Coordinates of C-alpha atoms in Angstrom, one line a residue:
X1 CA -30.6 -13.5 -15.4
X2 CA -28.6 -14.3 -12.2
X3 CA -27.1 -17.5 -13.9
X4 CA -25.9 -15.7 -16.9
X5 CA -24.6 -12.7 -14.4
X6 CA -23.1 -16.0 -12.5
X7 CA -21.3 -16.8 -15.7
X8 CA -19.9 -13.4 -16.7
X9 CA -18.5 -13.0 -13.3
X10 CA -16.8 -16.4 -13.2
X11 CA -15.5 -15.5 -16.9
X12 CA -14.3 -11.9 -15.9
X13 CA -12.5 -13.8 -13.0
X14 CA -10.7 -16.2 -14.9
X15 CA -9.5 -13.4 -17.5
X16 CA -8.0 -11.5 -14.2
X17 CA -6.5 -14.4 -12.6
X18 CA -5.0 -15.6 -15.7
X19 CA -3.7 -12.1 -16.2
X20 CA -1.9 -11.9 -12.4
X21 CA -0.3 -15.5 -13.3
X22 CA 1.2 -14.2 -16.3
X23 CA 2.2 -10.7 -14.7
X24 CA 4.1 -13.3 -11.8
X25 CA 5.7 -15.7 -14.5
X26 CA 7.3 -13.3 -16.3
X27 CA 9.4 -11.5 -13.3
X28 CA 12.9 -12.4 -13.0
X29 CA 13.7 -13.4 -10.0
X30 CA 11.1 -15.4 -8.0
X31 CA 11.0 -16.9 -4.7
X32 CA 8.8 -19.4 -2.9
X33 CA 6.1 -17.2 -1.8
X34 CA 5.2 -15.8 -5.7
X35 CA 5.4 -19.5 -6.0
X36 CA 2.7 -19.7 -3.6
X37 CA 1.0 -17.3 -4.8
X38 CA 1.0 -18.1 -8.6
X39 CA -0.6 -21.8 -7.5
X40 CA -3.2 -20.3 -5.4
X41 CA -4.5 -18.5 -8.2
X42 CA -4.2 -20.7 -10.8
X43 CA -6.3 -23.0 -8.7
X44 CA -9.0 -20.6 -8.0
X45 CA -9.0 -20.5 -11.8
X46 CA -9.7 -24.0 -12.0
X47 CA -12.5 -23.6 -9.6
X48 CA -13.9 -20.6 -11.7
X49 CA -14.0 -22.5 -15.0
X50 CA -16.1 -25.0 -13.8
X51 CA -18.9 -22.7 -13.4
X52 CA -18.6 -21.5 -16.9
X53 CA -21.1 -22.9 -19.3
X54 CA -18.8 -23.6 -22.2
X55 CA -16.1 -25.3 -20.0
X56 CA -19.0 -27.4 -18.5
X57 CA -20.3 -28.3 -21.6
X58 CA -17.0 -29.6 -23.0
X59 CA -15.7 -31.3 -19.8
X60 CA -17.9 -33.8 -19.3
X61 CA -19.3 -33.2 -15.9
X62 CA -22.5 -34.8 -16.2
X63 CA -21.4 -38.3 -16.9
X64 CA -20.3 -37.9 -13.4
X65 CA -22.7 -36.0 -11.0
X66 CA -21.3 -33.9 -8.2
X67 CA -17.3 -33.8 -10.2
X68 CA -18.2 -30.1 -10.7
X69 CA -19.1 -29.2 -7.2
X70 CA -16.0 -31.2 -6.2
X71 CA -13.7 -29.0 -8.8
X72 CA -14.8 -25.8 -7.2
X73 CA -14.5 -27.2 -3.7
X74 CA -11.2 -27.9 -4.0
X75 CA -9.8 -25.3 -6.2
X76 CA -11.3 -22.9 -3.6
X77 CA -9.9 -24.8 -0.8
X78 CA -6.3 -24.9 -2.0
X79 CA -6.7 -21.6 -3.6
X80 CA -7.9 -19.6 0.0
X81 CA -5.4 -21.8 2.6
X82 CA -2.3 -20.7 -0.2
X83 CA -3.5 -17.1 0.5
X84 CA -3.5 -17.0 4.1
X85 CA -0.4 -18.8 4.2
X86 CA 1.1 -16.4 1.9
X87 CA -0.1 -13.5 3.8
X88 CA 0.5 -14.3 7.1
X89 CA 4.2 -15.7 6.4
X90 CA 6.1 -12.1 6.3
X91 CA 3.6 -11.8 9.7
X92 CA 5.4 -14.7 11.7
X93 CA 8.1 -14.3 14.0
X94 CA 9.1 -17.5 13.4
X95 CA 10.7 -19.3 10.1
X96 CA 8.1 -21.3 8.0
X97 CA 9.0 -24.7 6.6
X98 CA 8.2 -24.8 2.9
X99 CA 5.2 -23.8 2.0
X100 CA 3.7 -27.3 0.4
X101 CA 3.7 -28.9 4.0
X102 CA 2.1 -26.0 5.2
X103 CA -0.6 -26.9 7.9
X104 CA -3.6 -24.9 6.4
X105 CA -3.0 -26.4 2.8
X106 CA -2.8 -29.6 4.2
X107 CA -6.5 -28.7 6.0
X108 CA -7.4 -28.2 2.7
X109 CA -6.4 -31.8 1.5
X110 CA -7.9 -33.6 4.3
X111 CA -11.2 -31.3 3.9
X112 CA -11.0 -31.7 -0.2
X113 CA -11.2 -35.8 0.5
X114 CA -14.4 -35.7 3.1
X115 CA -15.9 -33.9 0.8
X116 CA -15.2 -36.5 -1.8
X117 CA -16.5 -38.7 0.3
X118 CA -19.3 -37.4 1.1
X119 CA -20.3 -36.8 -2.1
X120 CA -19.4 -40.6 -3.5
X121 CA -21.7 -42.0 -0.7
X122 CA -24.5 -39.6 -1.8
X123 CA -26.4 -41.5 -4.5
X124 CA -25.9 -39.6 -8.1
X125 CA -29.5 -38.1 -8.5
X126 CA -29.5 -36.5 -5.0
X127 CA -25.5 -35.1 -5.7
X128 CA -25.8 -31.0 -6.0
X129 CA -24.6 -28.9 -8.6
X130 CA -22.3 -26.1 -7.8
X131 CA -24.7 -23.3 -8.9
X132 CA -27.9 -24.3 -7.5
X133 CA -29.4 -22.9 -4.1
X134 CA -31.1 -25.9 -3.4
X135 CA -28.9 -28.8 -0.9
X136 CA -31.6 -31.5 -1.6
X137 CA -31.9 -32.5 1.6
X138 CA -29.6 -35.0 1.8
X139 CA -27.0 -35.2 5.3
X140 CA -24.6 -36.0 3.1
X141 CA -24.8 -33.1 1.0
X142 CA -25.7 -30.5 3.7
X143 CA -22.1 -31.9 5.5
X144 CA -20.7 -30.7 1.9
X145 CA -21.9 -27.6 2.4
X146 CA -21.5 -27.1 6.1
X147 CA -17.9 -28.6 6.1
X148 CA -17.2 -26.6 2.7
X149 CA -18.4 -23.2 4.0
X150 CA -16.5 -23.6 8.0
X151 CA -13.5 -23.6 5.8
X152 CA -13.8 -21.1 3.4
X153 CA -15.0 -19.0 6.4
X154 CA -12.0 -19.4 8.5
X155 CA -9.4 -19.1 5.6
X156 CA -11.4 -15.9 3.9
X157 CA -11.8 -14.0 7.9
X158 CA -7.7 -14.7 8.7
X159 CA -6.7 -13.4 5.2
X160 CA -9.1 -10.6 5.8
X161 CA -6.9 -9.9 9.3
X162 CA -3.6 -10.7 7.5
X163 CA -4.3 -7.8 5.1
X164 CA -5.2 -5.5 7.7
X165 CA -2.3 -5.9 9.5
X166 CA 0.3 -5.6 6.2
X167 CA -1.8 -2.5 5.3
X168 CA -0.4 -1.3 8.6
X169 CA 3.2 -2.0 7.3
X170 CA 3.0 -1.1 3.9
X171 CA 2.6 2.8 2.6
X172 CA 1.2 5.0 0.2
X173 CA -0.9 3.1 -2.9
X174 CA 0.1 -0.5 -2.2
X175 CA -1.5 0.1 1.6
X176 CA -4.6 0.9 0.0
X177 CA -4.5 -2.0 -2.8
X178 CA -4.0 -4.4 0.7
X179 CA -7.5 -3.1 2.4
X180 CA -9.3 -3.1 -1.5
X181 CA -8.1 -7.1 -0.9
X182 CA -9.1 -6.9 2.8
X183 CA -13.0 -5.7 1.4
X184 CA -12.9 -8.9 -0.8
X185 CA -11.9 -11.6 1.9
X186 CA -14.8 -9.7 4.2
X187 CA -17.1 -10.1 1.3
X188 CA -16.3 -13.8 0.7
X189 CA -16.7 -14.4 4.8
X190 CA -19.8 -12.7 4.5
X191 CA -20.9 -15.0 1.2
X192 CA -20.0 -18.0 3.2
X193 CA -22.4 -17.0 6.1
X194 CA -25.1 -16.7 3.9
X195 CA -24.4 -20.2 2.7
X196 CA -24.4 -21.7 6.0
X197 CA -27.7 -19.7 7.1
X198 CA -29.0 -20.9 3.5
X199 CA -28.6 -24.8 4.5
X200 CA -29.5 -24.5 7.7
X201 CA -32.8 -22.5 7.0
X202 CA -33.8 -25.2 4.3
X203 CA -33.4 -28.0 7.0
X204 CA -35.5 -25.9 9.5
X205 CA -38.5 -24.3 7.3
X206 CA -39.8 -25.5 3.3
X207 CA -40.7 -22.3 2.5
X208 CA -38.8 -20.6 -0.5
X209 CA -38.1 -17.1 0.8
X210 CA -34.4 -18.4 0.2
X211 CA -34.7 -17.8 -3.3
X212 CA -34.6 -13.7 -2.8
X213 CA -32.1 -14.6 0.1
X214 CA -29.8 -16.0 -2.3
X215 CA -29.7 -12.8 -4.4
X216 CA -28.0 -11.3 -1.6
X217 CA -25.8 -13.9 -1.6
X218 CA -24.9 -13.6 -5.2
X219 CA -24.4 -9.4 -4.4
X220 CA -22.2 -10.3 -2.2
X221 CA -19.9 -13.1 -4.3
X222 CA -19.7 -10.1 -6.8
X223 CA -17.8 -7.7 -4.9
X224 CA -16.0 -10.2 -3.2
X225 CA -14.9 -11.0 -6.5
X226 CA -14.4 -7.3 -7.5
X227 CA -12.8 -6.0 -5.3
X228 CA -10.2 -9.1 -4.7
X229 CA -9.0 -8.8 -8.5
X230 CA -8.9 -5.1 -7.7
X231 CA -6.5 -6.0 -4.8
X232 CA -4.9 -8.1 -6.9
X233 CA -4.2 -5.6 -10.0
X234 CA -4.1 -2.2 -7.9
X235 CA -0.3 -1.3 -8.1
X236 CA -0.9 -1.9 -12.3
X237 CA -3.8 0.0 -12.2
X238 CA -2.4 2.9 -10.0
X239 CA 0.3 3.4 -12.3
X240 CA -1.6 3.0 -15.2
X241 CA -4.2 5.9 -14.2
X242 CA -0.6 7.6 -13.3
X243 CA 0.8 7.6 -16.6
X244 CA -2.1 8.5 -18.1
X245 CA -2.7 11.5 -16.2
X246 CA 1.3 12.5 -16.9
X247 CA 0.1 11.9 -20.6
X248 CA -2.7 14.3 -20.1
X249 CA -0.8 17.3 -18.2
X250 CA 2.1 16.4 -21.0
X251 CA -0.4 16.9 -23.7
X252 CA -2.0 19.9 -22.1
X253 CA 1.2 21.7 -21.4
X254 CA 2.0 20.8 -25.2
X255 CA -1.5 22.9 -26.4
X256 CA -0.6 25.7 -24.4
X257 CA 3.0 26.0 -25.7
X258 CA 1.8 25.7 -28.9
X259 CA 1.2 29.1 -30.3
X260 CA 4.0 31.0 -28.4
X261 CA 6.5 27.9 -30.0
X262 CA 5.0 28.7 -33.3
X263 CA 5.7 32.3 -32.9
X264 CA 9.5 31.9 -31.7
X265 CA 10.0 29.5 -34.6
X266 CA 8.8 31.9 -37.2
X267 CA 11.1 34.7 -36.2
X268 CA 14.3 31.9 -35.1
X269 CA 13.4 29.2 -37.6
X270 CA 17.3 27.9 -37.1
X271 CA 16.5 26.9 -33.3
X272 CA 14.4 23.9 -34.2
X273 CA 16.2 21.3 -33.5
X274 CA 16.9 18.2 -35.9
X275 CA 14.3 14.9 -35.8
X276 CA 15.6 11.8 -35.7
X277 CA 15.1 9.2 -38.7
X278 CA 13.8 5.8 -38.6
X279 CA 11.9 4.0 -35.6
X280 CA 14.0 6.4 -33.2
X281 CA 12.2 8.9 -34.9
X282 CA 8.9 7.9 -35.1
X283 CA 9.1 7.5 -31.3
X284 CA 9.8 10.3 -30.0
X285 CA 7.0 11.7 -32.9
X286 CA 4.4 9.6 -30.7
X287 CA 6.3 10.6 -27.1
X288 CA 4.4 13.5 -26.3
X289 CA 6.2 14.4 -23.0
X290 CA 9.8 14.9 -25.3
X291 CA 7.6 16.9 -27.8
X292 CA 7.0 19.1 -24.6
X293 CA 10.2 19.1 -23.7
X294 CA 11.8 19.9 -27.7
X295 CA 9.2 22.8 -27.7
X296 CA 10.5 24.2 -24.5
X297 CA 13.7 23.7 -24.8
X298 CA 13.3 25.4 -28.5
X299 CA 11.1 28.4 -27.0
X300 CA 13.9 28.8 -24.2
X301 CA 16.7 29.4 -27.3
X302 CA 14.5 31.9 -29.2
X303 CA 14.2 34.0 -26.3
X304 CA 17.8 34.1 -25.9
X305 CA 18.2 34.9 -28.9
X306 CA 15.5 37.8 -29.1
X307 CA 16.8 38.6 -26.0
X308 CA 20.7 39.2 -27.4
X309 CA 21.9 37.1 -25.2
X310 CA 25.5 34.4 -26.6
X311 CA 23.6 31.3 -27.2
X312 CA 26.7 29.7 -28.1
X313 CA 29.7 31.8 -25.8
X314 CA 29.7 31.6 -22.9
X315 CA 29.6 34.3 -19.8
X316 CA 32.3 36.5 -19.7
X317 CA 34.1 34.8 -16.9
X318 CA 34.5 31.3 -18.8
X319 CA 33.2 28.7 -21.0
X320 CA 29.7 27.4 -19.8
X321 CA 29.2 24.8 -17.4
X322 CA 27.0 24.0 -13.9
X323 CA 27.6 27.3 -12.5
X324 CA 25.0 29.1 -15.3
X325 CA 21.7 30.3 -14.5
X326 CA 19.2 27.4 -15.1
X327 CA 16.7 27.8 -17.7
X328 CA 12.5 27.0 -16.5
X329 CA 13.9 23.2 -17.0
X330 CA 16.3 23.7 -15.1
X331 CA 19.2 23.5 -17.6
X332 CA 21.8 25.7 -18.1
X333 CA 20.9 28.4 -20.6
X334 CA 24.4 27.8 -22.6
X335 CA 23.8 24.1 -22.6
X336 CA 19.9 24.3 -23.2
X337 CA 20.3 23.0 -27.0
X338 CA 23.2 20.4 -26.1
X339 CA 20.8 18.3 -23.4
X340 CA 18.7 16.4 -26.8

């Protein structure tokens, strides 16, 4: 059960990252930082592929123990020093040098190689797998792990402060996106901790109580996870969950004028104004906030002309123009009809 929730998560991750790297290729203008950015994720992608079963079964991981560990190593590495650095750059006082000789993302380089080391001198039927919770005991392998872990520790807690600090900067909706991706980077530190407490207690004690330890771990890699593609997609989603709610008081508002727009048509069937043909047409058919506005707009004619009031001339001391009394739309009830 926990592996296939393992493999769903690393799945759903992939779908999100590969998502953000589109949403970042296809701006315009770019600059180094989205440049950053976009490699960052697309190596945490690579990282998250390799713990998904049909990836791992058509890559051929096995031929070559401990390859797969080493693929999420790294792609995590790279992945969480690109993140920091990207954070804490629009922090620094100071002007950073281009972002590929960065200092942390060469820390990751030098710490992706020790691993690799470590894991070539570790003979291949005591190499781990990246989903297991046991570190077979070997010093070379619990160095993987312990080395591994310091860093993801240290990159995950500064991005963590980096976003508390922007979300300091920042307003409205894209403050609170920053702490959603401030709750991830705790949640990975906190994921890393366990890892470290994990190896250490298997070196001090052979019991197996680390087996219901690790589902705590796993907990805690899910809403890391969660809540760092939540981060990631929050000004989408915010303004997704803001057009639909427009949609909704649009469609409401379009109910309610309903039978009073019906009525006013019936007696004034002249003020309903022409549709458009073709694709234009069919547009603003499936645009329900200019349906609302055609049926007020339509409504506000009828009543002028129940009322007796020149739809068409103007008030006595001219032609109309900006001076008129506005309509509920604020439009000027002479030039109500001439705004569609």
């Amino acid at each position: 059960m926990a592996a296939t929730l393992q493999y769903f998560l690393s799945g759903f991750l992939c779908v999100a990252l590969l998502a953000k790297i589109a949403e970042l290729r296809l701006k315009r203008l770019r600059d180094p930082r989205t440049t950053m950015l976009t490699v960052a994720l697309g190596s945490f992608t690579v990282a998250a592929l390799a713990g998904i079963p049909v990836v791992r079964r058509n890559v051929p991981f096995e031929t070559v123990p401990g390859v797969a560990s080493l693929t999420m190593d790294t792609g995590v590495s790279v992945s969480l020093a690109l993140l920091t650095a990207y954070l804490w750059r629009p922090l620094r006082r100071t002007r950073s040098g281009p972002w590929w000789r960065g200092r942390l993302l060469l820390a990751a380089g030098a710490v992706s190689a020790l691993l690799a080391v470590l894991m070539a001198a570790t003979p291949p039927a005591r190499r781990t797998d990246p989903l297991q919770n046991e570190y077979t005991g070997d010093w070379k392998i619990v160095g993987v792990y312990l080395i591994g872990n310091l860093f993801f520790l240290f990159c995950s807690a500064a991005s963590a402060i980096a976003c508390l600090r922007i979300a300091r900067i920042v307003r409205d909706h894209v403050a609170l996106g920053v702490r959603v991706g401030a709750i991830g980077m705790v949640a990975y530190a906190v994921t890393c901790v366990n890892r470290l407490a994990l190896v250490v207690a298997q070196l001090l004690s052979a019991d197996a109580w680390f087996t219901w330890y690790s589902v705590v771990n796993f907990v805690f890699t899910e809403a890391a996870v969660l809540a760092s593609v939540l981060g990631l997609h929050f000004t989408a989603l915010w303004r997704a969950v803001g057009g639909v709610r427009r949609a909704y008081d649009d469609l409401r508002a379009f109910w309610r004028i309903g039978p009073a727009w019906r009525r006013l048509t019936t007696l004034h069937p002249e003020v309903v104004l022409p549709r458009e043909r073709g694709l234009r047409g069919l547009g603003d058919l499936i645009d329900i906030s200019y349906r609302r506005y055609r049926r007020e707009i339509e409504c506000q004619d009828a009543l002028l002309l129940l009322s007796g009031a020149p739809t068409d001339a103007g008030p006595p001391g001219g032609p109309p123009g900006d001076d008129d009394p506005p309509t509920a739309l604020g439009v000027p009830h002479g030039s109500a009809r001439k705004v569609l």
